[in-house]
Amino acid sequence: MTPEFDLIRKYFTFPVKHTILGAGDDAALICISNGMELAVSTDMLVLGRHFFLDTDPQKLGYKTLAVNLSDMAAMGATPKWVTLSLALPDANEVWIEAFMQGFIGLALKYDVDLVGGDITRGPLNLCAQIMGEVSAGKALRRDAAKAGDDVWVSGHLGDAALVLAHLQRKTELDTHEVVASLPFLNAPQPRVALGQALLHIAHSAIDISDGLVADLGHIAVRSRVSAVIELNLIPKSEMIAKRISDPIALQALLAGGDDYELCFTAAQKSRDQINTLSRKLGLAITRIGEIEPGAGVVVHDLSGKAMQLKETGFDQFRN
Amino acid sequence: MTPEFDLIRKYFTFPVKHTILGAGDDAALICISNGMELAVSTDMLVLGRHFFLDTDPQKLGYKTLAVNLSDMAAMGATPKWVTLSLALPDANEVWIEAFMQGFIGLALKYDVDLVGGDITRGPLNLCAQIMGEVSAGKALRRDAAKAGDDVWVSGHLGDAALVLAHLQRKTELDTHEVVASLPFLNAPQPRVALGQALLHIAHSAIDISDGLVADLGHIAVRSRVSAVIELNLIPKSEMIAKRISDPIALQALLAGGDDYELCFTAAQKSRDQINTLSRKLGLAITRIGEIEPGAGVVVHDLSGKAMQLKETGFDQFRN
């Protein structure tokens, strides 16, 4: 019995609820319900790029799954199964146990079965693949925005990126602001219920992982339309609002990423329905602009002028 | 448009044949045929452990997919979809192009759609997840071996591990032996057709990635039986056969791993059918022992005595 096998037995083996055969064979076996399609997405998180050596392993376990759940949310899919592959520099069981507590805690909350994976020795690397179900033909795709649609976002944007900038000493926040905004960086809430509720309302959707302008840009490209949004309408915390003339805060809001809120488009006639949904979910859903014929993303500044995104320091779009 | 996005467009975008929505959205969408289950497996390959800096990237791309296809073979599943996540230290396009040639060349051969993935900067890490279909209730599992079954293996074993030992200067092979055995290390043939053909013949199956004794041991543990095999029956190349008294060659044969042959059990009444299948596939399939009540794996040496596996240097079982 290899050490890897011991680790798998101790920390990676959990009962499955809706899986024919879970971890422990050459492959897991799952059954897709009649009339459903399988949605599949994967994310790889790397030390030094997506997290740091001092990142709390429990929060990291949570986030590894949360970013994958967010992809399901953006499709309107119900997450059901996940595989997890880890490269670990050593078999630090304290770290592994904490990581898996965060990961499995969130999996239980969303009723997601861990059905397999791989563990190997190597530079720290976390790769999860999420699978979920969505009614055939109903998924929220990026390529279905229509001219005339409203553009909406859930929650508020930029806090995760701004507190990261603080941690990286690129800006300075007050202590109470750090405390209030750290959860947006460490423990994003995947908007799974919202995604499911939007299945019969939204035309297109994406989750904001790379920043609002970049991700809305993906909808624009794939739908062959233009998205025109208003800076003053974009939902922001008081922390971002009071710094909106600071390029770092502005960049966090428009291009920061790590928000894991949903951005979606829907017909104007759906406004009442979306506002009702917002109240029902207890989640802000804000109309920030509209879809027009054309191409690209246009952001109107507070005076209504189109911002020159590249010339105002938004090279982060190019990462 | 980020460099990552450019790379994805240039090197990771291929037409899909049996996928509703491929790469480029928050998730891929696939449809599972009526009466079929989805088989899911994932493998992570790490520099320095599974391959080395001087490994030919085209061969590495091939092997990254091949080891995943082998898991489908071991379930009797038909591979259909794969996701690929890569951490790359830099955007070396020559390397990426060669890697993807190897990966996609094999994907095309097996009609597997690349439906998504992730690319990020980081220490070299390759994580593929394969998905396939298998008739509901028919998959070849590890937990269904029965006392009285024969134990069979495809191909011959140990060449990959022995040539690796040569490359690591733990042993010395003749040049013609290196030339003949390197393909078993670099370009293993996933036994997909064999796995599918065994669906109505075999009781249990596994692919040999960690070594015959360890992998047959998984069948024994999960099926709550003992596997008793004969050293003289295990199929070996002339290279291994003539060195069978050398502990390194013996270890490569029994515990080397990287064979990616199938080991399976089947009722004695299926012998003719399996021999016919062997001729039909042009692939050696050799009966090496039988399943008995009890626990564990017993290997009889050339004189028929049970080998003391741990005391003859097989600590590699513990890796």
XYZ file of C-alpha atoms in Angstrom:
638
model
C 0.000 0.000 0.000
C 1.622 3.240 -1.120
C 1.622 6.398 0.970
C -0.529 7.914 -1.758
C -3.054 5.157 -1.231
C -3.070 5.808 2.522
C -3.632 9.531 1.940
C -6.500 8.817 -0.427
C -8.147 6.535 2.109
C -7.721 8.979 4.996
C -8.481 12.338 3.411
C -10.068 11.885 0.021
C -12.653 9.166 0.524
C -16.198 10.324 1.182
C -19.565 8.687 0.679
C -21.183 9.531 -2.647
C -24.880 10.289 -2.962
C -25.718 10.269 -6.633
C -22.862 8.317 -8.191
C -22.871 4.684 -9.333
C -19.190 4.091 -8.575
C -17.017 6.651 -6.787
C -13.266 6.913 -6.304
C -11.166 3.744 -6.091
C -11.532 2.161 -9.523
C -9.956 3.039 -12.862
C -12.785 5.504 -13.413
C -15.889 6.730 -11.654
C -19.269 5.848 -13.146
C -22.091 8.355 -13.163
C -25.526 8.438 -14.694
C -26.938 11.549 -16.345
C -30.669 12.093 -15.850
C -32.986 11.842 -18.826
C -33.318 15.066 -20.797
C -30.212 16.584 -19.227
C -26.875 17.544 -20.696
C -23.590 17.256 -18.820
C -21.737 20.526 -18.209
C -17.981 20.088 -17.656
C -15.423 22.659 -16.561
C -11.957 22.596 -15.047
C -9.683 25.063 -13.239
C -6.051 24.732 -12.253
C -4.730 26.784 -9.322
C -0.992 27.331 -8.981
C 1.070 28.533 -6.037
C 2.354 32.083 -6.513
C -0.207 32.884 -9.164
C -3.618 32.037 -7.721
C -2.629 31.758 -4.065
C 0.380 32.153 -1.820
C 2.373 30.075 0.623
C 0.633 31.738 3.568
C -2.865 31.127 2.188
C -4.973 29.315 4.797
C -5.319 25.767 3.380
C -8.955 25.496 4.474
C -9.825 28.663 2.563
C -7.805 27.399 -0.385
C -9.759 24.128 -0.401
C -12.985 26.115 -0.329
C -11.869 28.391 -3.165
C -10.597 25.522 -5.344
C -14.147 24.188 -5.444
C -15.875 27.590 -5.372
C -14.294 28.770 -8.629
C -15.450 25.572 -10.309
C -18.975 25.876 -8.883
C -19.011 29.397 -10.274
C -18.522 27.972 -13.777
C -21.559 25.743 -13.248
C -23.515 28.778 -12.040
C -22.596 30.658 -15.207
C -24.091 27.845 -17.305
C -27.211 27.560 -15.147
C -26.103 24.002 -14.384
C -26.622 22.077 -11.151
C -23.192 20.912 -9.948
C -23.171 17.230 -9.008
C -19.736 15.657 -9.346
C -16.125 16.789 -9.016
C -12.684 15.268 -9.416
C -9.652 16.702 -7.648
C -6.022 16.270 -8.665
C -3.303 17.556 -6.397
C 0.442 17.851 -6.724
C 1.877 18.278 -3.237
C 5.503 19.001 -2.327
C 5.176 16.679 0.664
C 2.576 14.662 2.529
C 1.872 17.384 5.119
C -1.223 15.851 6.664
C -2.149 18.939 8.674
C -2.253 20.946 5.480
C -4.109 18.230 3.538
C -6.714 17.777 6.265
C -7.422 21.510 6.449
C -7.543 21.808 2.656
C -10.011 18.951 2.384
C -12.166 20.372 5.189
C -12.610 23.517 3.111
C -13.163 21.583 -0.097
C -15.565 18.980 1.262
C -17.449 21.470 3.439
C -18.436 23.345 0.307
C -19.067 20.118 -1.636
C -21.532 18.986 1.041
C -23.277 22.369 0.973
C -23.895 21.990 -2.753
C -24.484 18.223 -2.632
C -21.506 17.570 -4.935
C -19.905 14.098 -4.923
C -16.104 13.834 -5.006
C -15.792 10.976 -7.506
C -12.098 10.697 -8.186
C -8.793 12.389 -8.713
C -5.086 11.931 -8.484
C -2.399 12.732 -5.926
C 1.229 13.049 -6.784
C 4.375 14.644 -5.429
C 5.367 17.901 -7.086
C 5.211 21.680 -6.913
C 1.864 22.611 -5.302
C -0.868 22.479 -7.926
C -4.636 22.088 -7.487
C -6.765 20.981 -10.405
C -10.479 20.374 -9.991
C -12.972 19.412 -12.642
C -16.616 20.012 -11.970
C -19.507 18.289 -13.700
C -23.173 19.195 -13.511
C -26.478 18.776 -15.194
C -28.527 21.255 -17.166
C -31.749 20.766 -19.116
C -30.962 19.911 -22.730
C -30.741 23.007 -24.887
C -31.280 25.416 -21.975
C -27.740 26.193 -20.750
C -26.693 29.846 -20.413
C -24.054 30.285 -23.070
C -21.800 33.201 -23.925
C -22.887 33.310 -27.537
C -26.573 34.180 -27.170
C -26.674 37.869 -26.188
C -29.022 39.900 -28.411
C -29.007 43.584 -29.327
C -31.506 45.268 -27.055
C -30.715 43.039 -24.075
C -29.975 44.592 -20.716
C -26.628 43.779 -19.098
C -26.832 42.745 -15.435
C -24.386 41.764 -12.709
C -24.951 40.127 -9.339
C -23.459 41.352 -6.058
C -20.884 44.126 -6.278
C -17.507 44.113 -7.978
C -13.887 44.904 -7.261
C -13.509 44.168 -3.535
C -11.523 40.948 -4.043
C -9.081 42.633 -6.412
C -8.675 45.728 -4.253
C -7.927 43.801 -1.079
C -5.441 41.700 -3.071
C -3.776 44.948 -4.177
C -3.596 45.897 -0.485
C -1.990 42.555 0.424
C 0.491 43.097 -2.404
C 1.203 46.605 -1.013
C 0.040 48.285 -4.207
C -2.511 50.304 -2.247
C -3.479 50.808 1.372
C -6.860 50.067 2.879
C -8.137 50.757 6.382
C -8.170 47.761 8.698
C -11.963 47.585 8.821
C -12.024 47.631 5.016
C -9.555 44.746 4.843
C -11.650 42.743 7.300
C -14.821 43.458 5.347
C -13.385 42.686 1.921
C -11.113 39.666 2.557
C -14.043 37.207 2.352
C -14.668 38.333 -1.228
C -11.098 37.246 -2.059
C -10.899 34.091 0.060
C -14.433 32.804 0.102
C -16.356 33.870 -2.989
C -19.990 32.745 -3.049
C -20.678 30.783 -6.225
C -24.002 32.042 -7.591
C -25.402 28.604 -8.308
C -29.008 29.367 -7.298
C -28.979 32.518 -9.409
C -27.649 30.658 -12.451
C -30.358 28.018 -12.157
C -33.068 30.663 -11.736
C -31.826 32.484 -14.839
C -32.250 29.434 -17.103
C -35.554 30.663 -18.468
C -34.787 34.372 -18.160
C -31.264 35.198 -19.340
C -30.040 35.015 -22.926
C -26.337 34.728 -22.092
C -24.175 34.578 -18.987
C -20.582 34.385 -17.760
C -18.947 34.412 -14.353
C -16.586 37.290 -13.655
C -13.232 35.681 -12.948
C -10.933 37.808 -15.138
C -12.629 41.159 -14.583
C -15.923 42.656 -15.769
C -14.667 44.203 -19.011
C -12.694 41.113 -20.071
C -15.485 38.690 -19.265
C -18.287 40.804 -20.707
C -15.951 41.082 -23.705
C -16.150 37.292 -24.123
C -19.944 37.562 -24.375
C -19.588 40.404 -26.891
C -17.109 38.480 -29.071
C -18.997 35.217 -29.086
C -22.410 36.857 -29.535
C -21.052 39.283 -32.186
C -22.502 42.293 -30.399
C -21.308 45.323 -28.440
C -21.860 45.798 -24.703
C -22.238 49.384 -23.504
C -22.127 49.822 -19.747
C -22.221 52.773 -17.358
C -19.523 53.190 -14.706
C -21.991 54.853 -12.347
C -24.340 51.858 -12.545
C -21.749 49.188 -11.754
C -22.464 48.003 -8.194
C -19.633 48.885 -5.818
C -18.917 48.731 -2.122
C -18.489 52.002 -0.240
C -14.753 51.156 -0.190
C -14.566 51.198 -4.000
C -17.082 54.049 -4.428
C -15.125 56.497 -2.337
C -11.902 55.659 -4.223
C -13.378 55.689 -7.731
C -10.961 58.420 -8.859
C -8.010 56.218 -7.781
C -6.851 54.208 -10.849
C -6.146 51.156 -8.672
C -9.700 51.043 -7.341
C -11.138 51.746 -10.788
C -9.045 48.939 -12.228
C -10.151 46.571 -9.458
C -13.764 47.356 -10.293
C -13.524 47.014 -14.075
C -10.669 44.597 -14.592
C -9.734 43.081 -11.265
C -11.246 39.663 -11.524
C -11.767 37.122 -8.768
C -15.316 38.470 -8.271
C -17.137 35.254 -9.189
C -20.336 37.209 -9.631
C -22.501 36.482 -12.663
C -22.767 38.890 -15.585
C -25.715 38.137 -17.837
C -27.920 39.627 -20.508
C -31.693 39.428 -20.730
C -34.535 41.012 -22.677
C -35.874 44.315 -21.335
C -39.235 42.690 -20.728
C -37.604 40.512 -18.047
C -36.714 43.432 -15.741
C -39.560 42.874 -13.277
C -38.863 39.162 -13.139
C -35.165 39.794 -12.424
C -35.934 42.338 -9.709
C -38.325 39.846 -8.097
C -35.604 37.172 -8.301
C -33.151 39.557 -6.637
C -35.502 40.007 -3.675
C -36.215 36.291 -3.488
C -32.497 35.366 -3.406
C -31.556 38.276 -1.133
C -28.863 39.114 -3.680
C -28.339 42.448 -5.434
C -28.798 42.145 -9.202
C -28.022 45.387 -10.964
C -28.655 46.544 -14.513
C -25.431 48.192 -15.741
C -25.973 48.747 -19.456
C -27.182 47.216 -22.672
C -26.270 45.139 -25.673
C -26.076 46.940 -29.022
C -25.159 45.967 -32.559
C -21.402 46.258 -33.071
C -18.392 44.855 -31.307
C -16.459 45.202 -28.078
C -17.155 46.650 -24.646
C -17.716 50.368 -24.116
C -17.661 51.808 -20.599
C -19.179 55.274 -20.139
C -17.480 57.233 -17.359
C -19.342 59.260 -14.739
C -19.762 62.112 -17.226
C -21.127 59.780 -19.897
C -18.005 59.738 -22.089
C -16.590 56.475 -23.465
C -13.500 55.595 -21.424
C -10.209 54.935 -23.255
C -9.656 51.641 -21.490
C -6.167 50.919 -22.769
C -4.862 54.443 -22.267
C -6.043 54.684 -18.693
C -3.840 51.874 -17.532
C -5.940 48.835 -18.273
C -3.064 46.819 -19.646
C -4.021 44.207 -17.098
C -6.556 43.122 -19.692
C -3.523 41.593 -21.302
C -2.453 40.124 -17.969
C -7.105 39.440 -25.203
C -4.676 37.763 -22.836
C -1.688 35.729 -23.987
C -3.469 32.715 -22.489
C -6.427 33.406 -24.737
C -4.129 33.633 -27.778
C -2.487 30.319 -26.870
C -5.863 28.648 -26.485
C -6.978 29.894 -29.873
C -3.757 28.839 -31.611
C -2.969 25.496 -30.025
C -5.930 24.202 -28.067
C -8.905 24.810 -30.340
C -10.003 21.871 -32.450
C -13.325 20.963 -34.051
C -15.477 18.695 -31.910
C -17.422 15.791 -33.369
C -19.788 14.585 -30.685
C -20.041 17.535 -28.331
C -22.841 20.095 -28.077
C -20.575 22.946 -26.970
C -16.795 22.647 -26.866
C -14.104 24.843 -25.327
C -14.666 28.589 -25.058
C -17.586 28.925 -22.663
C -17.782 28.582 -18.874
C -18.279 24.852 -19.377
C -18.517 22.352 -22.196
C -21.869 20.677 -22.826
C -22.048 17.017 -23.745
C -24.873 14.565 -24.194
C -24.648 10.991 -22.910
C -26.348 8.398 -25.113
C -29.420 6.580 -23.842
C -28.634 3.534 -21.729
C -25.037 4.569 -21.171
C -23.154 5.598 -18.063
C -20.381 8.182 -18.045
C -16.944 6.920 -16.990
C -14.647 9.659 -15.628
C -10.967 9.463 -14.770
C -8.125 11.919 -14.310
C -4.329 11.765 -14.199
C -1.818 14.426 -13.255
C 1.731 14.232 -14.649
C 4.501 16.162 -12.942
C 7.983 17.063 -14.129
C 10.695 15.037 -12.410
C 8.288 12.338 -11.300
C 6.435 11.196 -14.416
C 8.698 12.722 -17.047
C 11.916 14.680 -17.335
C 13.082 17.961 -18.786
C 14.544 16.195 -21.823
C 11.339 14.261 -22.564
C 10.264 14.862 -26.160
C 7.164 17.101 -25.825
C 5.337 15.297 -28.647
C 5.784 11.968 -26.867
C 4.751 13.595 -23.606
C 1.550 14.916 -25.206
C 0.838 11.432 -26.512
C 1.478 9.821 -23.129
C -0.611 12.380 -21.213
C -3.632 11.220 -23.178
C -2.574 7.565 -23.458
C -2.529 6.980 -19.687
C -6.042 8.413 -19.469
C -7.271 6.301 -22.392
C -5.850 3.304 -20.573
C -8.201 4.021 -17.637
C -11.140 3.989 -20.047
C -9.862 0.695 -21.482
C -9.752 -0.802 -17.990
C -13.453 0.037 -17.523
C -14.427 -1.232 -20.964
C -15.544 2.328 -21.742
C -15.408 4.097 -25.098
C -13.421 7.316 -24.590
C -15.188 10.338 -26.089
C -14.223 13.589 -24.354
C -11.165 14.987 -22.605
C -10.203 18.185 -20.813
C -6.591 19.283 -20.498
C -5.170 21.633 -17.870
C -1.571 22.754 -18.168
C 0.721 24.743 -15.927
C 3.620 25.968 -18.059
C 6.717 27.805 -16.863
C 6.608 29.965 -19.984
C 4.736 30.284 -23.243
C 7.285 28.264 -25.254
C 5.247 27.851 -28.418
C 7.589 25.312 -29.998
C 7.139 23.084 -26.963
C 3.360 23.653 -26.798
C 2.874 22.942 -30.491
C 4.834 19.676 -30.293
C 3.020 18.639 -27.096
C -0.366 19.269 -28.669
C 0.619 17.396 -31.843
C 1.223 14.314 -29.726
C -1.925 14.843 -27.680
C -4.290 15.627 -30.540
C -2.802 12.994 -32.837
C -3.847 10.339 -30.341
C -7.189 12.059 -29.648
C -8.021 11.932 -33.361
C -7.056 8.264 -33.548
C -9.558 7.455 -30.796
C -12.157 10.013 -31.918
C -11.906 11.880 -28.612
C -13.050 15.532 -28.470
C -10.949 18.052 -26.530
C -13.770 19.958 -24.818
C -12.021 22.297 -22.412
C -9.238 22.918 -19.974
C -7.149 25.581 -18.391
C -3.729 27.106 -19.037
C -1.759 28.911 -16.416
C 1.805 29.861 -15.651
C 3.550 27.649 -13.118
C 5.865 24.678 -12.643
C 5.224 22.229 -15.491
C 2.144 20.157 -14.698
C -0.157 18.257 -17.040
C -3.611 17.230 -15.880
C -6.033 15.510 -18.233
C -9.478 14.216 -17.442
C -10.997 11.653 -19.737
C -14.677 10.860 -20.079
C -16.245 7.976 -21.917
C -19.388 5.950 -22.251
C -20.103 2.421 -21.153
C -23.359 0.436 -21.248
C -25.231 0.885 -17.981
C -24.283 -1.775 -15.438
C -21.666 -3.382 -17.704
C -18.423 -1.575 -16.783
C -15.380 -3.679 -15.842
C -14.837 -2.910 -12.186
C -12.105 -3.932 -9.763
C -14.529 -5.405 -7.256
C -16.058 -8.239 -9.247
C -13.367 -10.935 -9.437
C -14.685 -14.354 -8.363
C -12.895 -17.353 -6.873
C -12.222 -19.761 -9.733
C -11.600 -16.963 -12.261
C -8.510 -17.079 -14.409
C -6.151 -14.079 -14.236
C -5.055 -12.714 -17.608
C -2.779 -9.945 -18.864
C -2.427 -8.374 -22.300
C 0.883 -7.777 -24.063
C 4.036 -8.365 -22.053
C 5.221 -6.628 -18.915
C 8.276 -4.869 -17.537
C 9.926 -3.362 -20.620
C 8.925 0.222 -19.796
C 10.235 -0.026 -16.232
C 13.462 -1.734 -17.271
C 14.354 0.804 -19.931
C 13.563 3.552 -17.406
C 16.014 1.869 -15.005
C 18.564 1.954 -17.842
C 17.954 5.669 -18.438
C 18.381 6.235 -14.697
C 21.668 4.249 -14.841
C 20.355 1.625 -12.422
C 21.031 -1.099 -14.978
C 22.584 -1.384 -18.415
C 20.836 -2.593 -21.531
C 22.230 -3.231 -24.984
C 21.550 -0.506 -27.527
C 19.191 -2.665 -29.573
C 17.268 -3.473 -26.392
C 16.916 0.221 -25.561
C 15.676 0.947 -29.070
C 13.184 -1.908 -28.890
C 11.850 -1.095 -25.428
C 11.714 2.722 -25.399
C 8.334 2.776 -27.193
C 6.828 0.851 -24.265
C 7.927 3.699 -21.971
C 7.179 6.643 -24.253
C 4.262 5.489 -26.334
C 2.185 2.895 -24.485
C -0.742 1.532 -26.495
C -3.973 2.006 -24.547
C -5.913 -1.267 -24.829
C -9.236 0.374 -25.615
C -10.443 -2.217 -28.133
C -9.572 -5.030 -25.744
C -11.436 -3.371 -22.872
C -14.548 -2.947 -24.989
C -14.375 -6.542 -26.207
C -14.072 -7.782 -22.615
C -17.335 -6.118 -21.513
C -19.282 -9.346 -21.807
C -16.399 -11.674 -20.972
C -14.336 -10.378 -18.024
C -15.521 -10.182 -14.411
C -13.017 -7.532 -13.307
C -10.215 -5.495 -14.855
C -7.545 -2.920 -14.109
C -4.803 -1.295 -16.139
C -1.254 -1.917 -14.990
C 0.169 1.500 -14.197
C 1.756 0.859 -10.781
C 3.048 -2.654 -11.458
C 1.364 -6.029 -11.841
C 1.422 -7.079 -8.174
C 0.204 -3.708 -6.866
C -2.574 -3.398 -9.435
C -3.706 -7.018 -9.232
C -3.633 -6.363 -5.479
C -6.287 -3.667 -5.953
C -8.554 -6.244 -7.611
C -7.869 -8.691 -4.758
C -8.629 -6.121 -2.045
C -11.796 -4.766 -3.617
C -13.087 -8.201 -4.652
C -12.117 -9.755 -1.259
C -10.246 -12.592 -2.932
C -6.695 -13.816 -3.389
C -4.845 -13.794 -6.720
C -2.274 -16.557 -7.237
C -0.030 -16.096 -10.256
C 2.927 -17.953 -11.752
C 6.156 -16.107 -12.527
C 6.867 -18.447 -15.445
C 3.495 -17.622 -17.043
C 3.830 -13.824 -16.904
C 4.475 -12.673 -20.495
C 7.937 -11.170 -20.891
C 10.145 -9.905 -23.664
C 13.353 -11.775 -24.407
C 15.136 -8.844 -22.721
C 13.348 -9.494 -19.419
C 13.339 -13.303 -19.760
C 17.089 -13.581 -20.081
C 17.600 -11.323 -17.015
C 14.940 -12.938 -14.821
C 17.511 -13.766 -12.134
C 18.514 -10.076 -11.952
C 16.452 -8.414 -9.182
C 16.101 -5.213 -11.229
C 14.542 -7.047 -14.182
C 12.358 -9.141 -11.871
C 11.187 -5.990 -10.143
C 10.460 -4.296 -13.467
C 8.330 -7.281 -14.447
C 6.339 -7.595 -11.211
C 6.335 -4.090 -9.799
C 7.663 -1.711 -12.411
C 4.520 -0.062 -13.612
C 4.058 2.097 -16.702
C 2.973 -1.011 -18.635
C -0.571 0.171 -19.414
C -1.547 -3.365 -20.272
C -4.843 -4.728 -18.964
C -5.006 -7.279 -16.180
C -8.397 -8.955 -15.924
C -10.181 -11.958 -14.505
C -12.718 -14.161 -16.255
C -14.461 -17.486 -15.766
C -12.568 -20.579 -16.940
C -15.309 -21.275 -19.462
C -14.291 -18.075 -21.310
C -10.809 -19.345 -22.242
C -11.645 -20.171 -25.855
C -13.417 -16.870 -26.319
C -10.411 -14.959 -24.944
C -7.959 -16.860 -27.130
C -10.113 -16.103 -30.150
C -10.199 -12.437 -29.131
C -6.405 -12.433 -28.831
C -6.069 -13.657 -32.424
C -8.681 -11.187 -33.653
C -6.946 -8.201 -32.025
C -3.423 -9.422 -32.881
C -2.570 -8.918 -29.236
C -1.097 -11.494 -26.861
C -3.471 -12.255 -23.979
C -1.906 -14.603 -21.475
C -3.367 -16.560 -18.590
C -1.021 -16.087 -15.611
C -2.895 -17.584 -12.651
C -6.186 -17.758 -10.854
C -8.413 -16.189 -8.262
C -8.892 -18.092 -4.997
C -10.711 -17.465 -1.755
C -8.515 -15.485 0.631
C -6.637 -12.218 0.411
C -3.604 -10.699 -1.256
C -1.440 -11.561 -4.226
C 0.762 -14.656 -4.248
C 3.471 -15.056 -6.895
C 4.904 -18.545 -7.387
C 8.525 -18.475 -8.493
C 9.962 -20.662 -11.259
C 10.198 -23.595 -8.842
C 6.579 -23.142 -7.739
C 7.363 -21.661 -4.304
C 5.535 -18.548 -3.053
C 7.911 -15.587 -3.359
C 8.591 -13.427 -0.314
C 7.803 -10.237 -2.127
C 8.820 -7.781 0.568
C 12.044 -9.595 1.466
C 13.275 -9.790 -2.099
C 13.444 -6.077 -2.526
C 9.929 -5.205 -3.583
C 9.707 -2.190 -1.361
C 8.859 -0.236 -4.469
C 5.352 -1.500 -3.808
C 5.433 1.198 -1.205
C 6.870 3.634 -3.696
